[in-house]
JSON list of C-alpha atoms in Angstrom, two decimals:
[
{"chain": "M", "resi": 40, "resn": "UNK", "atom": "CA", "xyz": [-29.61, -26.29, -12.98]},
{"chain": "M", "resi": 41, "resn": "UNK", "atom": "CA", "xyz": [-26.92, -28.01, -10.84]},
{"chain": "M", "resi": 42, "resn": "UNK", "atom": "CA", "xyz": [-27.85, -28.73, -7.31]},
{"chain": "M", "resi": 43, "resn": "UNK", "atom": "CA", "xyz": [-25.77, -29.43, -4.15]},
{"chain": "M", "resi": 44, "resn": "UNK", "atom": "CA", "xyz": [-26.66, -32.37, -1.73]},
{"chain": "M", "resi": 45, "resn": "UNK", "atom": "CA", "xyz": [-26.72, -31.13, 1.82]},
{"chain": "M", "resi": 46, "resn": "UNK", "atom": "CA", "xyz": [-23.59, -33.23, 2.96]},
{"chain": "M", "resi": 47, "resn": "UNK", "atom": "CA", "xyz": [-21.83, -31.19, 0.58]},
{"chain": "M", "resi": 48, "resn": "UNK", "atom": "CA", "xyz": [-22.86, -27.50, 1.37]},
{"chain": "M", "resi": 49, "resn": "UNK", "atom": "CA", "xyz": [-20.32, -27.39, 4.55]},
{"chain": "M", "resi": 50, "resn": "UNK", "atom": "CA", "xyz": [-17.48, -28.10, 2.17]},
{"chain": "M", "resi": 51, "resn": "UNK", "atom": "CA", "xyz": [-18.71, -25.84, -0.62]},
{"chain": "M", "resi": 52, "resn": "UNK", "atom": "CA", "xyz": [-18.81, -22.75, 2.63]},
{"chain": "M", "resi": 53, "resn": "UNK", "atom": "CA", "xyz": [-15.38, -23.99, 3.95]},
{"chain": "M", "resi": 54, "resn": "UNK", "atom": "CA", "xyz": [-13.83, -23.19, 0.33]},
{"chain": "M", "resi": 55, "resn": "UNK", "atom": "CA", "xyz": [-15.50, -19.67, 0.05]},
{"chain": "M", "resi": 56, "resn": "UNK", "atom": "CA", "xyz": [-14.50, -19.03, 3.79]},
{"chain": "M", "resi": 57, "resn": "UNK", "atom": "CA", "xyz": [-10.72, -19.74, 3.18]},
{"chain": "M", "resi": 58, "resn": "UNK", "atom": "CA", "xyz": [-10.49, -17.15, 0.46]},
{"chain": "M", "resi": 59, "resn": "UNK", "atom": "CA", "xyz": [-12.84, -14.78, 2.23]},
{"chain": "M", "resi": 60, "resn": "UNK", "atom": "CA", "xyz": [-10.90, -11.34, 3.52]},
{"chain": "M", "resi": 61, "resn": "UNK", "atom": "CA", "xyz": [-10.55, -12.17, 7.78]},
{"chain": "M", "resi": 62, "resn": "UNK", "atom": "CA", "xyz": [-11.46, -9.32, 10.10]},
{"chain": "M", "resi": 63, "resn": "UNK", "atom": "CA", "xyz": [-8.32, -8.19, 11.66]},
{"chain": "M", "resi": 64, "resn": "UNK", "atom": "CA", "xyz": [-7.46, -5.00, 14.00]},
{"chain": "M", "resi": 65, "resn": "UNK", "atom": "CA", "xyz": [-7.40, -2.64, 11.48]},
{"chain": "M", "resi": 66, "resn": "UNK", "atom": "CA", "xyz": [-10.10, -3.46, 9.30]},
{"chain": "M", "resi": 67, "resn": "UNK", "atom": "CA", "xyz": [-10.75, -6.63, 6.87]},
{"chain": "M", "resi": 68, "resn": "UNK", "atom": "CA", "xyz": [-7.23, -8.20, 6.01]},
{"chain": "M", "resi": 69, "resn": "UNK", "atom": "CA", "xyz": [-6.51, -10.97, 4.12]},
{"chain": "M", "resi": 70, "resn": "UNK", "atom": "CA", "xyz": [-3.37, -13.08, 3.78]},
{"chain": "M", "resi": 71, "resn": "UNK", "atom": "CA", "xyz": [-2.90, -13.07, 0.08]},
{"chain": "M", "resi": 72, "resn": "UNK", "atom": "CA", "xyz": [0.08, -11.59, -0.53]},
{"chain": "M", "resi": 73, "resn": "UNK", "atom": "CA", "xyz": [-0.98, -8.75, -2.62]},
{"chain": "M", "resi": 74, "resn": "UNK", "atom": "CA", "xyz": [0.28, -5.71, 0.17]},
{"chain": "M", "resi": 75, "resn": "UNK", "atom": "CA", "xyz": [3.31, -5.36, -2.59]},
{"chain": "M", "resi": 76, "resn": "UNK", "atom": "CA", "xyz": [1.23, -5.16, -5.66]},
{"chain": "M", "resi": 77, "resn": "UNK", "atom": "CA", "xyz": [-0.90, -2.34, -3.59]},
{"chain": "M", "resi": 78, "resn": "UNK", "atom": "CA", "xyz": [1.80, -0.49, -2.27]},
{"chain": "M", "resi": 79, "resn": "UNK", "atom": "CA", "xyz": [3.41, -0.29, -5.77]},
{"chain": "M", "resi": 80, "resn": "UNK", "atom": "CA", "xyz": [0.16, 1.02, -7.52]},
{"chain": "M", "resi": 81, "resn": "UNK", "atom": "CA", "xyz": [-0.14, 3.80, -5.62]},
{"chain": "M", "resi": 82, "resn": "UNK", "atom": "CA", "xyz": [3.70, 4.46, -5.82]},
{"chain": "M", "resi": 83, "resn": "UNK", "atom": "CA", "xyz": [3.03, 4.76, -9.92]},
{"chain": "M", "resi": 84, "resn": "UNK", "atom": "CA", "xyz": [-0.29, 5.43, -9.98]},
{"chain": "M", "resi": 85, "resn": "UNK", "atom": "CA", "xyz": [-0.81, 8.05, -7.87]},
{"chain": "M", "resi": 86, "resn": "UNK", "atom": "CA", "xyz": [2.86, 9.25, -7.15]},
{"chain": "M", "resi": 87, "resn": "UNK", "atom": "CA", "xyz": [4.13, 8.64, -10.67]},
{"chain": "M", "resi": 88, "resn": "UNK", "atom": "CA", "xyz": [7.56, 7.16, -8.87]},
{"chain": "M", "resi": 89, "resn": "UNK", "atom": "CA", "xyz": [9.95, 6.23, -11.31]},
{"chain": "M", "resi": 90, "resn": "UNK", "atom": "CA", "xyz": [9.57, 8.46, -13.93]},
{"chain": "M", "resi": 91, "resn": "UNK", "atom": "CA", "xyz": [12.92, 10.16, -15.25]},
{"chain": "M", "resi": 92, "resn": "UNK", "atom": "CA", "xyz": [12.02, 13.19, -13.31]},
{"chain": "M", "resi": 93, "resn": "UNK", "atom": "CA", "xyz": [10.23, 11.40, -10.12]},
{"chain": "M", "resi": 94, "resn": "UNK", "atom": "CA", "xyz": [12.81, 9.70, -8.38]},
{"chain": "M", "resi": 95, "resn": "UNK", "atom": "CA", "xyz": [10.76, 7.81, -5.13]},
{"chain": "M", "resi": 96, "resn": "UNK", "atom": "CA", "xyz": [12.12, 9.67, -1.49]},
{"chain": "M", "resi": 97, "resn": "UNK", "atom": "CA", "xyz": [12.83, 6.67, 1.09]},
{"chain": "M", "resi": 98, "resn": "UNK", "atom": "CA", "xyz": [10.59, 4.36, 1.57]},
{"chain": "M", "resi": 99, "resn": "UNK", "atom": "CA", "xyz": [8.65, 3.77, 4.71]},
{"chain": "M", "resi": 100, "resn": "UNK", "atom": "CA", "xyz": [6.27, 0.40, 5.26]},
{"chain": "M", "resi": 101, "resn": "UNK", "atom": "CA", "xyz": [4.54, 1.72, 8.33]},
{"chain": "M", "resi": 102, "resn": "UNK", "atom": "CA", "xyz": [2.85, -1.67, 10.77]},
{"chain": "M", "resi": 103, "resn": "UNK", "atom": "CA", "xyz": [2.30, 0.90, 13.60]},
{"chain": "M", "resi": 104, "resn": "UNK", "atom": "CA", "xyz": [3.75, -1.61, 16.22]},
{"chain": "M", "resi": 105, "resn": "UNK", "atom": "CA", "xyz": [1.71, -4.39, 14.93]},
{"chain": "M", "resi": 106, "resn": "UNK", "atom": "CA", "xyz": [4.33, -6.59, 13.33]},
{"chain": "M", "resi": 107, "resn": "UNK", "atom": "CA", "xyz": [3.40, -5.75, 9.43]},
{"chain": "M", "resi": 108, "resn": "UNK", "atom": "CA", "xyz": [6.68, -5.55, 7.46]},
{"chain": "M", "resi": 109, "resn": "UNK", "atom": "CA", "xyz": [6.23, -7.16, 3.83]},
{"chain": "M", "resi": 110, "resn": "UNK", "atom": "CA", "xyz": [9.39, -7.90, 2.10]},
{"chain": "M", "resi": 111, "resn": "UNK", "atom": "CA", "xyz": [8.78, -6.81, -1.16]},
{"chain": "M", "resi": 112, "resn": "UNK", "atom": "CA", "xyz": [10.60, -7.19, -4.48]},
{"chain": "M", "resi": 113, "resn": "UNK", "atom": "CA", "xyz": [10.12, -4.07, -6.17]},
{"chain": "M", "resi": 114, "resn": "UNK", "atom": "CA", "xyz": [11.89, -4.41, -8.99]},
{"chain": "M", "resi": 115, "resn": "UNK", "atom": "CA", "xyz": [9.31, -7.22, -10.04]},
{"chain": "M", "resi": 116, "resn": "UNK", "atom": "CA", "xyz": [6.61, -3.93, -9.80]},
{"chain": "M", "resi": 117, "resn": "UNK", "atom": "CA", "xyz": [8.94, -1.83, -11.83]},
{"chain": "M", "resi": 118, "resn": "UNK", "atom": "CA", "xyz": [9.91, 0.35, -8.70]},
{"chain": "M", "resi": 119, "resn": "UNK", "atom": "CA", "xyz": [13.64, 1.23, -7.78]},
{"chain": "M", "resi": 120, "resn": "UNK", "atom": "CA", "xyz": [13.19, 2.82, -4.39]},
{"chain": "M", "resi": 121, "resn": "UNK", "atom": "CA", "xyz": [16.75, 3.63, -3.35]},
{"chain": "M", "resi": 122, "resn": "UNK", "atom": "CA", "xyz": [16.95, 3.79, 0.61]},
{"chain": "M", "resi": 123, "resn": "UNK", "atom": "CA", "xyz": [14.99, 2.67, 3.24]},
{"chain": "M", "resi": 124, "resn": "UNK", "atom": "CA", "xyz": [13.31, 5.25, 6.28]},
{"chain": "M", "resi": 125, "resn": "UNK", "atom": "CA", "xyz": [14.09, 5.27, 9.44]},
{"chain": "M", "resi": 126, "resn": "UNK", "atom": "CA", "xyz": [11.76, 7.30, 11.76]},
{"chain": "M", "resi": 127, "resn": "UNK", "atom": "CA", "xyz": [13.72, 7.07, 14.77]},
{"chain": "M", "resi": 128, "resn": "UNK", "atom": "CA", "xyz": [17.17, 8.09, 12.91]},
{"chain": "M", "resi": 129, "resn": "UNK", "atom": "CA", "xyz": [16.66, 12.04, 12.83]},
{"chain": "M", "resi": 130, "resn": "UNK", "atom": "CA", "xyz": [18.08, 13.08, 9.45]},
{"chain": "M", "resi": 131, "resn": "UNK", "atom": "CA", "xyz": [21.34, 15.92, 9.46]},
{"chain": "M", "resi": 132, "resn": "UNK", "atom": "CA", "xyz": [20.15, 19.14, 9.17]},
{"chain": "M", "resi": 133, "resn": "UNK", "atom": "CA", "xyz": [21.99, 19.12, 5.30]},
{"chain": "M", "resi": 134, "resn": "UNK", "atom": "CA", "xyz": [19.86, 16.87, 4.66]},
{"chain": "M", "resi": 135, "resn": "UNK", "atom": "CA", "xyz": [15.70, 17.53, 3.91]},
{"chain": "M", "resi": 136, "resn": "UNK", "atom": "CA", "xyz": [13.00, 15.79, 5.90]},
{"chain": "M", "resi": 137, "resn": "UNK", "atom": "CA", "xyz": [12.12, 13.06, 3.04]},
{"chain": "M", "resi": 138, "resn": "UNK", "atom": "CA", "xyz": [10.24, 10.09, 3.10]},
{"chain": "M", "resi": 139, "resn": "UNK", "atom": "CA", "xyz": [6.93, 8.18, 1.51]},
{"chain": "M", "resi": 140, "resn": "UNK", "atom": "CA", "xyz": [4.79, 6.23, 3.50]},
{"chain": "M", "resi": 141, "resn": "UNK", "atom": "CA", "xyz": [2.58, 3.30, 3.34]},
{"chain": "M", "resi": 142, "resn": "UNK", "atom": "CA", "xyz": [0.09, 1.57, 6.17]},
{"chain": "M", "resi": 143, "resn": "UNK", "atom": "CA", "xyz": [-1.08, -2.06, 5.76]},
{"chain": "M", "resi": 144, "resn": "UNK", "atom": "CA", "xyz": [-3.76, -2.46, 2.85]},
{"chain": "M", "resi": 145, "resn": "UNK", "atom": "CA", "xyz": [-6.88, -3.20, 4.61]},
{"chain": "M", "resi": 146, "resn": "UNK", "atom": "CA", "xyz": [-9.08, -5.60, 2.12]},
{"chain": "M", "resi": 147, "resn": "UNK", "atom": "CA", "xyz": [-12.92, -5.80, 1.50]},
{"chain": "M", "resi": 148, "resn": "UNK", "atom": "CA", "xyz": [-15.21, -6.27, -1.74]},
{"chain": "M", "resi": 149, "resn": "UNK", "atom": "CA", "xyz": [-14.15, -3.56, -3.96]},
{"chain": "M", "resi": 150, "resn": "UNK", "atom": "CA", "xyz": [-10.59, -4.16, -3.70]},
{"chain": "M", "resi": 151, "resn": "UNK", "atom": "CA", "xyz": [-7.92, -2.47, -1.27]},
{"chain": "M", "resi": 152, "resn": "UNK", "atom": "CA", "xyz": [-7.98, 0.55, 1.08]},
{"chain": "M", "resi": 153, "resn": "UNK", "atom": "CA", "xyz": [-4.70, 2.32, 1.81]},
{"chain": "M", "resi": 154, "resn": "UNK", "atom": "CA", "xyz": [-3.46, 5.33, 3.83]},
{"chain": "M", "resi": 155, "resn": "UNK", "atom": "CA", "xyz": [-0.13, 7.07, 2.29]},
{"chain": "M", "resi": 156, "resn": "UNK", "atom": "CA", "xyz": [1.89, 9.84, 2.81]},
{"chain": "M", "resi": 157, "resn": "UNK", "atom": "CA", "xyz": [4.78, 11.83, 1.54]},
{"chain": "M", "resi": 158, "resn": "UNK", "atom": "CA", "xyz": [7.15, 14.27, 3.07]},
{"chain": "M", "resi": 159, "resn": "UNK", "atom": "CA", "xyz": [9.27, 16.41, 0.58]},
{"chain": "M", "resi": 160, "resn": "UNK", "atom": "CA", "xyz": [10.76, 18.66, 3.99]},
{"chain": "M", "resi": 161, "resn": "UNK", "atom": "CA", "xyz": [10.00, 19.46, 7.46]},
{"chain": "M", "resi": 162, "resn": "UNK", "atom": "CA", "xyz": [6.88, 21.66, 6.81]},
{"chain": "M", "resi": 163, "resn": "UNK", "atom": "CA", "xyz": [5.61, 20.24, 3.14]},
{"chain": "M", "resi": 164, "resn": "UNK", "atom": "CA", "xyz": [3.70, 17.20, 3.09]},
{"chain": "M", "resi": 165, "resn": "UNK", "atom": "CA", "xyz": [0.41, 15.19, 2.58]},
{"chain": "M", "resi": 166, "resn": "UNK", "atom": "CA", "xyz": [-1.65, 12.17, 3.41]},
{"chain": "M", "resi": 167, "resn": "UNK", "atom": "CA", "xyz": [-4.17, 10.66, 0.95]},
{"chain": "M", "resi": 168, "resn": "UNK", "atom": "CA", "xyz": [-5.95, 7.39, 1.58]},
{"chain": "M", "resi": 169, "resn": "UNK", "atom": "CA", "xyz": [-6.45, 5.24, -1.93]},
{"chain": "M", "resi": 170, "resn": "UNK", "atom": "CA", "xyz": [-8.98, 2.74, -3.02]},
{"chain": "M", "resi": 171, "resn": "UNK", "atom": "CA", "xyz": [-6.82, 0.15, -4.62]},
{"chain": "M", "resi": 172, "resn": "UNK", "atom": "CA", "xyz": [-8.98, -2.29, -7.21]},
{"chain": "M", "resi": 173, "resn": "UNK", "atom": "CA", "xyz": [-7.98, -5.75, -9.26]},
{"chain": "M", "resi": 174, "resn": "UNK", "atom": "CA", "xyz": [-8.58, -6.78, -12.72]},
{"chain": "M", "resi": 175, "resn": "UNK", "atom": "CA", "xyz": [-6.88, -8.26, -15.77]},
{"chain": "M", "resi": 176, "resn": "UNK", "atom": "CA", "xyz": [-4.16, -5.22, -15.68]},
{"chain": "M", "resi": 177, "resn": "UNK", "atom": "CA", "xyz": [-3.32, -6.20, -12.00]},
{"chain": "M", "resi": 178, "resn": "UNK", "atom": "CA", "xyz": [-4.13, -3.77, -9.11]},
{"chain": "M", "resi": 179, "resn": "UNK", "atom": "CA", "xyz": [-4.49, -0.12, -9.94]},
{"chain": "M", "resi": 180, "resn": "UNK", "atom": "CA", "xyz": [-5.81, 2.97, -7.96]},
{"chain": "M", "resi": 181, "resn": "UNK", "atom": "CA", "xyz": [-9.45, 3.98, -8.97]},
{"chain": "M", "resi": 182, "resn": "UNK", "atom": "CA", "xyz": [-8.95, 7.23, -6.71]},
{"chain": "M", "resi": 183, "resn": "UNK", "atom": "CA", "xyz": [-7.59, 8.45, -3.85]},
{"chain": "M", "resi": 184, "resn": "UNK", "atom": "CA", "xyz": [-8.85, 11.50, -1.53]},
{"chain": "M", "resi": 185, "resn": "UNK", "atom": "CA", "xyz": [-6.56, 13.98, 0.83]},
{"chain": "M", "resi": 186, "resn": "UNK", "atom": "CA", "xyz": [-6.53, 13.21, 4.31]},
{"chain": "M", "resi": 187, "resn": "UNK", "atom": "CA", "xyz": [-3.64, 15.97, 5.46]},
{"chain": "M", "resi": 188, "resn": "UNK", "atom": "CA", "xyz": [-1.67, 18.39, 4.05]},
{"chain": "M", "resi": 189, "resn": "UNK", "atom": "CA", "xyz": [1.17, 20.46, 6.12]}
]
């Protein structure tokens, strides 16, 4: 059995601390990086994007004011998400009401926690919120429930 001297239990905490998820406005958030990996598993895990017959609708990486805009490299996840939403550009009435949404990941034990959203026109649409975990095949959703549908 392996046992720590006192003087070194501080720095033992410290290290566990520093990786720890940090409690921010909107939950537990951490600073690891991993809002791209999460955003793109629900994009092909639950919204099968990129599929021959799935094309993603434009993207939009909602921070709700608080400064959260990842830059993300999608083609590293596999995802080719053509065009980027604006929400205060109002589309031309040719054109369909069409976007997908994602909020900021909020972290905690069992993995990730995400609210989403898709639009396919002005009155057809839905919000789900995910739980996101990782493993050895990367992140993956493990289920996600409806929180709207219009």
């Amino acid at each position: 059995m392996c046992r720590l001297s006192a003087a070194l239990m501080p720095l033992v905490l410290a290290g566990c601390a520093a990786t720890a998820p940090v409690p921010g406005p909107a939950g537990p958030v951490t600073a690891g990086g991993d809002d791209c990996a999460v955003i793109a598993a629900v994009a092909r895990d639950h919204y099968n994007f990129n599929t021959t017959d799935n094309r993603p609708p434009p993207l939009w990486l909602d921070g709700a004011g608080s400064g959260w805009a990842p830059r993300c490299d999608w083609d590293r996840y596999g995802l080719r998400l053509p065009e980027i939403h604006d929400p205060a550009r109002t589309p031309p009435s040719s054109q369909p009401l069409r976007w997908v949404q994602f909020k900021q990941p909020r972290y905690d034990g069992q993995g990730a926690l995400i609210d989403s959203a898709i639009m396919h026109g002005p009155l057809a649409g839905s919000g789900i919120q995910c739980r996101v975990r990782s493993g050895f095949a990367g992140w993956t959703v493990s289920d996600c429930r409806l929180t709207w549908v219009n």
